[in-house]
Structure formats: C-alpha cells, structure tokens
GROMACS .gro file of C-alpha atoms in nm:
model
  430
    1MET     CA    1   8.313  10.539  10.559
    2ALA     CA    2   8.603  10.528  10.805
    3GLN     CA    3   8.757  10.235  10.617
    4ARG     CA    4   8.721  10.410  10.281
    5ARG     CA    5   8.884  10.721  10.424
    6GLY     CA    6   9.167  10.512  10.571
    7PHE     CA    7   9.216  10.339  10.236
    8ARG     CA    8   9.245  10.671  10.051
    9GLU     CA    9   9.475  10.828  10.310
   10TYR     CA   10   9.703  10.524  10.319
   11LEU     CA   11   9.734  10.506   9.939
   12ALA     CA   12   9.788  10.881   9.911
   13GLY     CA   13  10.077  10.848  10.156
   14LEU     CA   14  10.226  10.555   9.964
   15LEU     CA   15  10.203  10.747   9.635
   16ALA     CA   16  10.354  11.068   9.773
   17PRO     CA   17  10.718  11.148   9.684
   18ARG     CA   18  10.951  10.956   9.910
   19GLU     CA   19  11.136  11.178  10.155
   20ARG     CA   20  11.174  10.925  10.438
   21ASN     CA   21  11.063  10.573  10.525
   22LYS     CA   22  10.689  10.538  10.474
   23THR     CA   23  10.598  10.456  10.829
   24LEU     CA   24  10.255  10.546  10.966
   25THR     CA   25  10.376  10.888  11.078
   26ALA     CA   26  10.519  10.954  10.731
   27LEU     CA   27  10.197  10.842  10.559
   28ALA     CA   28   9.997  11.079  10.780
   29GLY     CA   29  10.243  11.367  10.732
   30ALA     CA   30  10.342  11.376  11.099
   31GLU     CA   31  10.678  11.409  11.273
   32PRO     CA   32  10.855  11.079  11.355
   33VAL     CA   33  10.810  10.956  11.713
   34THR     CA   34  10.668  11.279  11.853
   35GLY     CA   35  10.374  11.273  11.611
   36SER     CA   36  10.284  10.909  11.665
   37LYS     CA   37   9.996  10.998  11.900
   38LEU     CA   38   9.828  11.244  11.664
   39PRO     CA   39   9.471  11.151  11.562
   40ALA     CA   40   9.564  11.114  11.193
   41VAL     CA   41   9.838  10.862  11.277
   42GLN     CA   42   9.616  10.674  11.521
   43ARG     CA   43   9.343  10.647  11.258
   44LEU     CA   44   9.585  10.481  11.015
   45GLN     CA   45   9.715  10.254  11.291
   46PHE     CA   46   9.361  10.140  11.368
   47PHE     CA   47   9.283  10.101  10.997
   48LEU     CA   48   9.585   9.875  10.952
   49SER     CA   49   9.584   9.673  11.275
   50GLU     CA   50   9.241   9.681  11.439
   51SER     CA   51   8.984   9.732  11.165
   52VAL     CA   52   8.783   9.440  11.028
   53TRP     CA   53   8.844   9.456  10.651
   54GLU     CA   54   8.981   9.147  10.477
   55PRO     CA   55   9.300   9.194  10.273
   56GLU     CA   56   9.220   8.898  10.047
   57ALA     CA   57   8.886   9.053   9.950
   58VAL     CA   58   9.055   9.382   9.860
   59ASN     CA   59   9.322   9.202   9.658
   60ALA     CA   60   9.057   8.997   9.477
   61ARG     CA   61   8.880   9.319   9.379
   62ARG     CA   62   9.209   9.467   9.256
   63LEU     CA   63   9.272   9.161   9.038
   64GLU     CA   64   8.916   9.176   8.909
   65LEU     CA   65   8.970   9.535   8.795
   66LEU     CA   66   9.302   9.446   8.630
   67ARG     CA   67   9.141   9.157   8.441
   68ALA     CA   68   8.848   9.372   8.328
   69ASP     CA   69   9.062   9.653   8.186
   70PRO     CA   70   9.183   9.574   7.829
   71ALA     CA   71   9.504   9.766   7.899
   72THR     CA   72   9.603   9.535   8.186
   73ALA     CA   73   9.407   9.217   8.116
   74PRO     CA   74   9.626   8.902   8.126
   75HIS     CA   75   9.665   8.702   7.807
   76GLY     CA   76   9.825   8.380   7.694
   77GLY     CA   77  10.149   8.546   7.589
   78GLY     CA   78  10.244   8.665   7.936
   79VAL     CA   79  10.420   8.479   8.214
   80LEU     CA   80  10.355   8.425   8.583
   81VAL     CA   81  10.676   8.485   8.778
   82ILE     CA   82  10.727   8.325   9.120
   83ASP     CA   83  10.991   8.464   9.354
   84ASP     CA   84  11.047   8.551   9.717
   85SER     CA   85  11.185   8.864   9.874
   86GLY     CA   86  11.332   8.916  10.219
   87ASP     CA   87  11.357   9.233  10.425
   88ARG     CA   88  11.541   9.294  10.750
   89LYS     CA   89  11.331   9.320  11.065
   90ASP     CA   90  11.461   9.338  11.421
   91GLY     CA   91  11.330   9.153  11.725
   92THR     CA   92  11.142   8.829  11.767
   93LYS     CA   93  10.781   8.938  11.831
   94THR     CA   94  10.683   9.032  11.473
   95ALA     CA   95  10.484   8.769  11.284
   96HIS     CA   96  10.690   8.568  11.031
   97VAL     CA   97  11.022   8.713  11.151
   98GLY     CA   98  11.319   8.483  11.187
   99ARG     CA   99  11.682   8.434  11.099
  100GLN     CA  100  11.672   8.320  10.737
  101TRP     CA  101  11.821   8.377  10.393
  102LEU     CA  102  11.747   8.726  10.260
  103GLY     CA  103  11.818   8.725   9.888
  104ARG     CA  104  11.812   9.103   9.859
  105TYR     CA  105  12.114   9.127  10.089
  106GLY     CA  106  12.279   8.802   9.986
  107LYS     CA  107  12.314   8.670  10.340
  108THR     CA  108  12.132   8.511  10.633
  109ASP     CA  109  11.986   8.769  10.870
  110ASN     CA  110  11.683   8.842  11.086
  111GLY     CA  111  11.390   8.938  10.865
  112VAL     CA  112  11.060   8.862  10.695
  113VAL     CA  113  11.040   8.673  10.364
  114THR     CA  114  10.735   8.698  10.137
  115VAL     CA  115  10.661   8.470   9.841
  116THR     CA  116  10.503   8.662   9.553
  117THR     CA  117  10.369   8.615   9.203
  118VAL     CA  118  10.392   8.878   8.929
  119TRP     CA  119  10.215   8.873   8.592
  120ALA     CA  120  10.423   9.024   8.312
  121ASP     CA  121  10.452   9.062   7.938
  122GLU     CA  122  10.674   9.283   7.724
  123ARG     CA  123  10.467   9.592   7.804
  124LEU     CA  124  10.380   9.591   8.174
  125TYR     CA  125  10.399   9.391   8.497
  126TYR     CA  126  10.210   9.392   8.824
  127PRO     CA  127  10.188   9.182   9.145
  128VAL     CA  128   9.918   8.917   9.176
  129HIS     CA  129   9.943   8.748   9.518
  130ALA     CA  130  10.178   8.774   9.816
  131VAL     CA  131  10.202   8.539  10.115
  132PRO     CA  132  10.458   8.578  10.397
  133TYR     CA  133  10.663   8.269  10.476
  134THR     CA  134  10.651   8.163  10.841
  135PRO     CA  135  10.974   8.000  10.972
  136ALA     CA  136  10.945   7.671  11.158
  137ARG     CA  137  11.026   7.827  11.496
  138HIS     CA  138  10.680   7.988  11.499
  139PHE     CA  139  10.514   7.643  11.511
  140ALA     CA  140  10.485   7.416  11.813
  141LYS     CA  141  10.616   7.110  11.623
  142GLY     CA  142  10.856   7.295  11.395
  143LYS     CA  143  10.868   7.164  11.040
  144SER     CA  144  10.656   6.868  11.144
  145ASP     CA  145  10.365   7.094  11.234
  146PRO     CA  146  10.064   7.060  10.998
  147GLY     CA  147  10.050   7.439  10.959
  148PHE     CA  148  10.410   7.474  10.841
  149ARG     CA  149  10.460   7.536  10.468
  150THR     CA  150  10.784   7.575  10.278
  151LYS     CA  151  10.840   7.860  10.034
  152LEU     CA  152  10.820   7.605   9.753
  153ALA     CA  153  10.477   7.488   9.868
  154ILE     CA  154  10.357   7.847   9.897
  155GLY     CA  155  10.487   7.929   9.548
  156ALA     CA  156  10.315   7.630   9.389
  157ASP     CA  157   9.990   7.720   9.564
  158LEU     CA  158  10.012   8.081   9.444
  159ALA     CA  159  10.052   7.964   9.083
  160VAL     CA  160   9.736   7.754   9.116
  161ARG     CA  161   9.554   8.045   9.281
  162ALA     CA  162   9.651   8.280   8.997
  163ARG     CA  163   9.506   8.042   8.741
  164ALA     CA  164   9.189   8.001   8.950
  165ALA     CA  165   9.159   8.381   8.968
  166GLY     CA  166   9.137   8.397   8.588
  167PHE     CA  167   9.498   8.476   8.499
  168THR     CA  168   9.617   8.317   8.176
  169PHE     CA  169   9.987   8.288   8.097
  170ARG     CA  170  10.224   8.106   7.866
  171ALA     CA  171  10.423   7.952   8.149
  172VAL     CA  172  10.538   7.988   8.507
  173ALA     CA  173  10.889   8.133   8.534
  174ALA     CA  174  11.123   8.116   8.834
  175ASP     CA  175  11.492   8.131   8.919
  176SER     CA  176  11.716   7.843   9.024
  177ALA     CA  177  11.600   7.858   9.389
  178TYR     CA  178  11.278   7.701   9.259
  179GLY     CA  179  11.395   7.536   8.938
  180ASP     CA  180  11.652   7.318   9.114
  181GLN     CA  181  11.383   7.151   9.326
  182ASP     CA  182  11.244   6.829   9.178
  183GLY     CA  183  10.942   6.839   9.408
  184PHE     CA  184  10.847   7.191   9.304
  185ARG     CA  185  10.866   7.107   8.934
  186GLY     CA  186  10.658   6.798   9.004
  187GLU     CA  187  10.389   7.001   9.187
  188LEU     CA  188  10.355   7.241   8.895
  189ALA     CA  189  10.338   6.958   8.642
  190GLN     CA  190  10.082   6.773   8.852
  191ALA     CA  191   9.872   7.090   8.868
  192GLY     CA  192   9.880   7.110   8.487
  193LEU     CA  193  10.100   7.419   8.470
  194PRO     CA  194  10.377   7.473   8.211
  195PHE     CA  195  10.704   7.615   8.341
  196VAL     CA  196  11.040   7.757   8.237
  197MET     CA  197  11.282   7.774   8.531
  198ALA     CA  198  11.652   7.825   8.578
  199LEU     CA  199  11.902   7.569   8.704
  200ARG     CA  200  12.234   7.628   8.871
  201PRO     CA  201  12.520   7.556   8.631
  202ARG     CA  202  12.660   7.292   8.871
  203HIS     CA  203  12.326   7.132   8.959
  204GLY     CA  204  12.437   6.769   8.945
  205ILE     CA  205  12.247   6.449   8.868
  206TRP     CA  206  12.327   6.079   8.896
  207ALA     CA  207  12.468   5.950   8.567
  208ARG     CA  208  12.725   5.708   8.433
  209ALA     CA  209  13.083   5.816   8.467
  210GLU     CA  210  13.124   5.877   8.094
  211ASP     CA  211  12.806   6.091   8.072
  212VAL     CA  212  12.762   6.458   8.157
  213HIS     CA  213  12.658   6.535   8.514
  214THR     CA  214  12.575   6.908   8.522
  215PRO     CA  215  12.401   7.160   8.293
  216VAL     CA  216  12.728   7.338   8.218
  217ASP     CA  217  12.884   7.006   8.113
  218ALA     CA  218  12.586   6.943   7.885
  219ALA     CA  219  12.633   7.287   7.727
  220ARG     CA  220  13.004   7.226   7.666
  221ALA     CA  221  12.919   6.901   7.489
  222LEU     CA  222  12.726   7.090   7.219
  223ALA     CA  223  12.900   7.155   6.887
  224TRP     CA  224  13.004   7.514   6.821
  225GLY     CA  225  13.226   7.640   6.539
  226GLY     CA  226  13.160   8.012   6.562
  227PRO     CA  227  12.883   8.238   6.425
  228ASP     CA  228  12.942   8.109   6.072
  229ASP     CA  229  12.926   7.746   6.185
  230PRO     CA  230  12.687   7.741   6.487
  231GLY     CA  231  12.661   7.364   6.500
  232ASP     CA  232  12.399   7.268   6.760
  233TRP     CA  233  12.321   7.629   6.846
  234GLN     CA  234  12.051   7.852   6.702
  235ALA     CA  235  12.070   8.233   6.692
  236VAL     CA  236  11.792   8.417   6.876
  237THR     CA  237  11.738   8.793   6.903
  238ARG     CA  238  11.670   8.959   7.236
  239ARG     CA  239  11.522   9.309   7.217
  240PHE     CA  240  11.556   9.540   7.515
  241ARG     CA  241  11.340   9.826   7.629
  242ASP     CA  242  11.597  10.093   7.547
  243GLY     CA  243  11.575   9.990   7.180
  244HIS     CA  244  11.895   9.791   7.138
  245ALA     CA  245  11.901   9.424   7.039
  246GLU     CA  246  12.146   9.144   7.115
  247THR     CA  247  12.206   8.818   6.935
  248TRP     CA  248  12.214   8.525   7.172
  249TYR     CA  249  12.237   8.154   7.097
  250ALA     CA  250  12.015   7.877   7.232
  251ALA     CA  251  12.022   7.499   7.207
  252ASP     CA  252  11.853   7.188   7.340
  253ALA     CA  253  12.103   6.990   7.548
  254ARG     CA  254  12.096   6.642   7.701
  255LEU     CA  255  12.139   6.570   8.070
  256GLY     CA  256  12.040   6.227   8.194
  257ALA     CA  257  11.675   6.171   8.105
  258TRP     CA  258  11.636   6.534   8.002
  259GLY     CA  259  11.654   6.600   7.632
  260PRO     CA  260  11.479   6.760   7.333
  261ASP     CA  261  11.214   6.488   7.325
  262GLY     CA  262  11.192   6.402   7.696
  263ALA     CA  263  10.933   6.500   7.952
  264ARG     CA  264  11.180   6.773   8.056
  265ARG     CA  265  11.389   6.979   7.817
  266LEU     CA  266  11.722   7.133   7.911
  267VAL     CA  267  11.764   7.458   7.715
  268VAL     CA  268  12.085   7.658   7.728
  269ALA     CA  269  12.083   8.025   7.621
  270THR     CA  270  12.400   8.231   7.613
  271ALA     CA  271  12.561   8.536   7.461
  272ASP     CA  272  12.871   8.332   7.371
  273PRO     CA  273  12.858   7.951   7.328
  274GLY     CA  274  13.237   7.941   7.313
  275THR     CA  275  13.299   8.073   7.665
  276LEU     CA  276  12.956   8.041   7.834
  277PRO     CA  277  12.998   8.358   8.044
  278ASP     CA  278  12.849   8.322   8.392
  279LYS     CA  279  12.639   8.639   8.384
  280ALA     CA  280  12.515   8.593   8.028
  281THR     CA  281  12.425   8.224   8.023
  282TRP     CA  282  12.096   8.064   8.130
  283TYR     CA  283  12.044   7.694   8.200
  284LEU     CA  284  11.668   7.634   8.178
  285VAL     CA  285  11.441   7.338   8.242
  286THR     CA  286  11.093   7.330   8.086
  287ASN     CA  287  10.805   7.091   8.027
  288LEU     CA  288  10.707   7.266   7.701
  289SER     CA  289  10.768   7.035   7.407
  290ARG     CA  290  10.974   7.132   7.105
  291PRO     CA  291  10.802   7.192   6.769
  292GLY     CA  292  10.796   6.877   6.559
  293GLY     CA  293  10.893   6.652   6.850
  294PRO     CA  294  10.713   6.333   6.943
  295GLY     CA  295  10.566   6.494   7.254
  296GLU     CA  296  10.397   6.780   7.068
  297GLN     CA  297  10.080   6.586   6.989
  298ASP     CA  298  10.017   6.477   7.348
  299SER     CA  299  10.119   6.802   7.515
  300PRO     CA  300   9.835   7.012   7.662
  301TRP     CA  301  10.025   7.329   7.572
  302PRO     CA  302  10.150   7.467   7.240
  303ALA     CA  303  10.506   7.368   7.152
  304ALA     CA  304  10.774   7.625   7.225
  305PRO     CA  305  11.072   7.686   6.994
  306LEU     CA  306  11.401   7.795   7.144
  307ALA     CA  307  11.332   8.165   7.085
  308GLU     CA  308  11.006   8.132   7.280
  309ILE     CA  309  11.181   7.967   7.575
  310VAL     CA  310  11.433   8.250   7.585
  311ARG     CA  311  11.154   8.510   7.563
  312ILE     CA  312  10.961   8.352   7.850
  313TYR     CA  313  11.255   8.343   8.086
  314GLY     CA  314  11.360   8.694   7.984
  315LEU     CA  315  11.029   8.819   8.122
  316ARG     CA  316  11.115   8.670   8.462
  317HIS     CA  317  11.341   8.967   8.531
  318TRP     CA  318  11.036   9.193   8.562
  319VAL     CA  319  10.991   9.059   8.914
  320GLU     CA  320  11.323   9.214   9.014
  321GLN     CA  321  11.206   9.547   8.870
  322SER     CA  322  10.879   9.511   9.060
  323TYR     CA  323  11.066   9.463   9.387
  324LYS     CA  324  11.265   9.780   9.321
  325GLN     CA  325  10.946   9.981   9.280
  326VAL     CA  326  10.752   9.842   9.575
  327LYS     CA  327  11.055   9.862   9.806
  328ASP     CA  328  11.230  10.180   9.694
  329GLU     CA  329  10.925  10.393   9.606
  330LEU     CA  330  10.613  10.249   9.769
  331GLY     CA  331  10.742  10.143  10.112
  332TRP     CA  332  10.693   9.764  10.101
  333ALA     CA  333  10.933   9.699  10.392
  334ASP     CA  334  10.863  10.017  10.591
  335PHE     CA  335  10.578   9.877  10.802
  336GLN     CA  336  10.607   9.906  11.179
  337VAL     CA  337  10.338   9.659  11.280
  338ARG     CA  338  10.374   9.313  11.432
  339SER     CA  339  10.059   9.114  11.364
  340ASP     CA  340  10.013   8.886  11.064
  341ILE     CA  341   9.692   9.055  10.951
  342ALA     CA  342   9.848   9.404  10.964
  343ILE     CA  343  10.149   9.292  10.758
  344ARG     CA  344   9.925   9.132  10.496
  345ARG     CA  345   9.708   9.444  10.482
  346HIS     CA  346  10.012   9.666  10.431
  347GLN     CA  347  10.134   9.445  10.146
  348VAL     CA  348   9.792   9.447   9.978
  349LEU     CA  349   9.778   9.827  10.003
  350VAL     CA  350  10.123   9.859   9.847
  351ASN     CA  351  10.010   9.635   9.560
  352CYS     CA  352   9.700   9.853   9.520
  353ALA     CA  353   9.923  10.160   9.495
  354PHE     CA  354  10.142   9.983   9.238
  355SER     CA  355   9.838   9.899   9.026
  356PHE     CA  356   9.699  10.250   9.068
  357CYS     CA  357  10.021  10.387   8.917
  358TRP     CA  358   9.980  10.169   8.607
  359ASP     CA  359   9.611  10.259   8.575
  360SER     CA  360   9.692  10.629   8.591
  361TRP     CA  361   9.978  10.587   8.344
  362LEU     CA  362   9.778  10.386   8.090
  363THR     CA  363   9.458  10.589   8.097
  364SER     CA  364   9.604  10.938   8.077
  365GLN     CA  365   9.925  11.119   8.005
  366PRO     CA  366  10.105  11.341   8.256
  367PRO     CA  367   9.975  11.698   8.261
  368PRO     CA  368  10.194  11.921   8.045
  369GLY     CA  369  10.431  12.139   8.239
  370PRO     CA  370  10.541  12.494   8.153
  371ALA     CA  371  10.785  12.535   7.868
  372PRO     CA  372  11.149  12.559   7.982
  373ALA     CA  373  11.278  12.912   8.011
  374SER     CA  374  11.532  13.038   7.761
  375PRO     CA  375  11.879  13.141   7.886
  376GLN     CA  376  11.779  13.509   7.852
  377GLU     CA  377  11.461  13.456   8.054
  378ARG     CA  378  11.634  13.268   8.334
  379GLY     CA  379  11.813  13.581   8.449
  380ARG     CA  380  11.503  13.798   8.449
  381ARG     CA  381  11.294  13.857   8.756
  382ARG     CA  382  10.972  13.659   8.739
  383PRO     CA  383  10.649  13.863   8.754
  384ALA     CA  384  10.427  13.831   9.058
  385PRO     CA  385  10.143  13.579   9.026
  386ALA     CA  386   9.811  13.709   8.903
  387ALA     CA  387   9.523  13.770   9.143
  388PRO     CA  388   9.277  13.482   9.186
  389ASP     CA  389   8.992  13.672   9.017
  390MET     CA  390   9.205  13.742   8.710
  391PRO     CA  391   9.376  13.410   8.630
  392ASP     CA  392   9.675  13.424   8.401
  393HIS     CA  393   9.800  13.069   8.360
  394PRO     CA  394   9.944  12.860   8.077
  395SER     CA  395   9.699  12.646   7.889
  396GLY     CA  396   9.675  12.290   8.022
  397THR     CA  397   9.749  12.351   8.389
  398LYS     CA  398   9.491  12.236   8.641
  399LEU     CA  399   9.321  12.486   8.871
  400ALA     CA  400   9.076  12.425   9.149
  401PRO     CA  401   8.723  12.497   9.021
  402ARG     CA  402   8.629  12.679   9.342
  403ALA     CA  403   8.764  12.773   9.684
  404ALA     CA  404   8.787  12.478   9.921
  405ARG     CA  405   8.531  12.481  10.202
  406ARG     CA  406   8.771  12.297  10.431
  407PRO     CA  407   9.131  12.164  10.424
  408GLN     CA  408   9.150  11.852  10.213
  409LEU     CA  409   9.389  11.631  10.019
  410ALA     CA  410   9.523  11.775   9.695
  411ASP     CA  411   9.490  11.573   9.377
  412PRO     CA  412   9.785  11.326   9.386
  413ARG     CA  413   9.754  11.200   9.028
  414ASP     CA  414  10.079  11.361   8.914
  415HIS     CA  415  10.281  11.146   9.158
  416PRO     CA  416  10.196  10.809   8.995
  417HIS     CA  417  10.315  10.951   8.662
  418ALA     CA  418  10.651  11.034   8.815
  419LEU     CA  419  10.678  10.690   8.977
  420VAL     CA  420  10.587  10.500   8.662
  421ALA     CA  421  10.820  10.717   8.455
  422GLY     CA  422  11.099  10.586   8.677
  423MET     CA  423  10.978  10.229   8.619
  424VAL     CA  424  10.971  10.274   8.241
  425GLN     CA  425  11.311  10.444   8.219
  426GLY     CA  426  11.477  10.180   8.437
  427ALA     CA  427  11.302   9.877   8.294
  428PRO     CA  428  11.530   9.588   8.192
  429ALA     CA  429  11.358   9.465   7.877
  430ARG     CA  430  11.086   9.544   7.628
   0.00000   0.00000   0.00000
C-alpha cells in the first residue's frame, strides 16, 4: 500500500503545472530546503531510493498496457527511434555522471547521458526503454572492463529489447551519431532489424581518386535540371502537423559499394537539389531494398520507395519533441538522487506520467470550461457563489459528490490535457 501511495503521489507531482524544478520537495508541495525533512518529502525519498520495487517490472507493465490499448498499440507502420540525451549534473558521486558530450547543450560538460528508444507514428509517440550510459571512469579497468558498454551497444540492445517486448515497427531510425558508425549498422543488420539512419554530409569513405568520397559529393553527382526536368530526383510530399505541405526531392545515390541495388542504399532527400541547403537536406543510409530491385526478393522486409524512406526518417524528429516534454514539463532532469536504482526509478516514473497524459488525452476530451465573457459582462461585478446546498453551476463542470471526510488529493486529470495540448500544438509533423 505504501508503494502504491508513493506511486500516485509521485505521478501527481510530475503531472502538476510546473512552477519550479520538480525536485522531491516540489513533488510533495513543500518549501525548498526547509521542507526537505517533512514526512511527505521523506516518504517520496524512501519510495525512490530505499524501497524494493523494480523499475523494469513497472516499465514492462506500462508497455503491456500501451500494447493492449488499440489507441496506442504499435503497428508495422511506425518507427523505433534511438537517441541519447544528456543533462548537466554537478559533482562526481552521482551514478553515471562524468564529463562527456551533452547534445542538448552542444558541448562537453559534467552530466548524465541516457540512451532511449521512442515508438512513433504520424499520430502519437511515447518512450519505450531508457538506460543511462556509464562513462569508463566508473569501471576499474576503464573501457576494457567487461561491464563497460558504449552508447552504440546500449542503443542496439534497446532495439532488440523493444522487438522482444512485442513492438512492431517499419524500421529503426537514428541520427548521424549512430548512422555514421559501421559497427552499429552491422549490429542492427545482424539482429535482423531494418534501419534508416542519417549520415554526416562529409562522412568520407575510401574510394578511387576519380570517384565520389562523401554523401554530399554523391548528391552533387546526380542530374538535376529544375522542377520541370528533375533528372535523377523524384518529387515527394511531406505533410506537417499544422496542415501545410512541402515538396521535397529524393534520389538514390552511389557512394562506394552503396547504391540502389546494394546491401546499403544511400538516399538523399532535400528541399532544393540545386543548392542542397544544410538544414533542409538529409543523407540517409538504409538496408531496405528499393521496389523492383534485385534485392527485393531476398529481403526479409517489404521494399521501400523513396517517399517511404523520407517518411520514416521524418518520424525520427518525434524523439526531439519527446525530450522537450519529459524535460520541460515532466521533470526528467530534476532528480536529486545519486544511486543508479533511484535514477532509473525516476526515469520510469516520468515515462509513466508521459504515457498517462496520452491515455487521458485519447480516452476523453478536456472538460468544457465556462463560455468567455462578453465585453459588456467583463466590466460587471461577478455575483457571489451560490451556497453549497443550492448549487448554481454551468452544465458540464465537475463537482465533488459529497464532502470529503479528510484532506486528499484533488482530481488531477485536467493537467494531462493541458500538457498534451502543448505537445500537439508544438508538434513538428503529422
């Protein structure tokens, strides 16, 4: 019972409107520092750090519920996105902390990096697994220690775990931090997983002097005569969540052994093949065969036309939106605990809160609010509220059915609606 109460109190605090960092005192509604010894705060501290519940078991139950609900069940048209996220943390005693690259800040700093997977389609997205990366300094033999794992190894393992947990997807998607690594692509292929991953424009390969050496060189070698004479390029339509659409162009390029009919395809997608703008051009590597190619018959996965490759990688950007929500609204990086188990528990609870928001959003609509006052009514004095025994309230508002016998938590279900409304309005694509 104590664990169930701690679970509810922790999630209620995560889902509450954000007024300050969601530390344990904030989750319990206590004053910072001076309120840290209050019983409510100490209960949450014990629940997070000293209790005996297993975070992996809770996460497995969350994923089971997501798979069982038709509104959130994964399907073969979605993607599994792999990425890592770093957050600043001071000191040296916290588990997994170290001086390392923090992509969110674009620099090397002291912090904790977590490798995550997100399942996404055009309609919704939610986290699947999360594993903190432990820098080599935490191991007795450094990188030679048997317990040390790189972020690439963790990411490949999470993709396999997602499939084993019953998640179906069209492909694994990742940015160039993963796509540039030959070993990572090989691990996914060996595990029988399709992928679409980005490459850096200047990611070079060994080739003869007269051949192209980088993805951007391969793109410039493609024929382009303008929209009326696209040459090697094919027009594809990208539709965004705000309703507008953009015409991009995609093409299969050749780079060394990579080509339209090779074991790896190099696909270039851009808003302008003539200039290849940096922020509107993707260089993608995939092991999905092209329709009609010689590899289609032997491929274990359906062939993917150029438009499908662009669609798959476009869904990768949901992971960035997910990080915004868990960090800016749900307090992903606000933990003030040091142990590995406490950090993992906090991350699992944040993912539970994220999924709870979607469940609340998909199964019901926000309760209707009062109609906005007219300009004439705004200047009038509002009447005093009616007495409890003679309710006078607009239709649709929620009232307590009876007087509370003791102080208790109010129904927080309106907060997830507000949080998800922010997700939907700020979403990058549809």
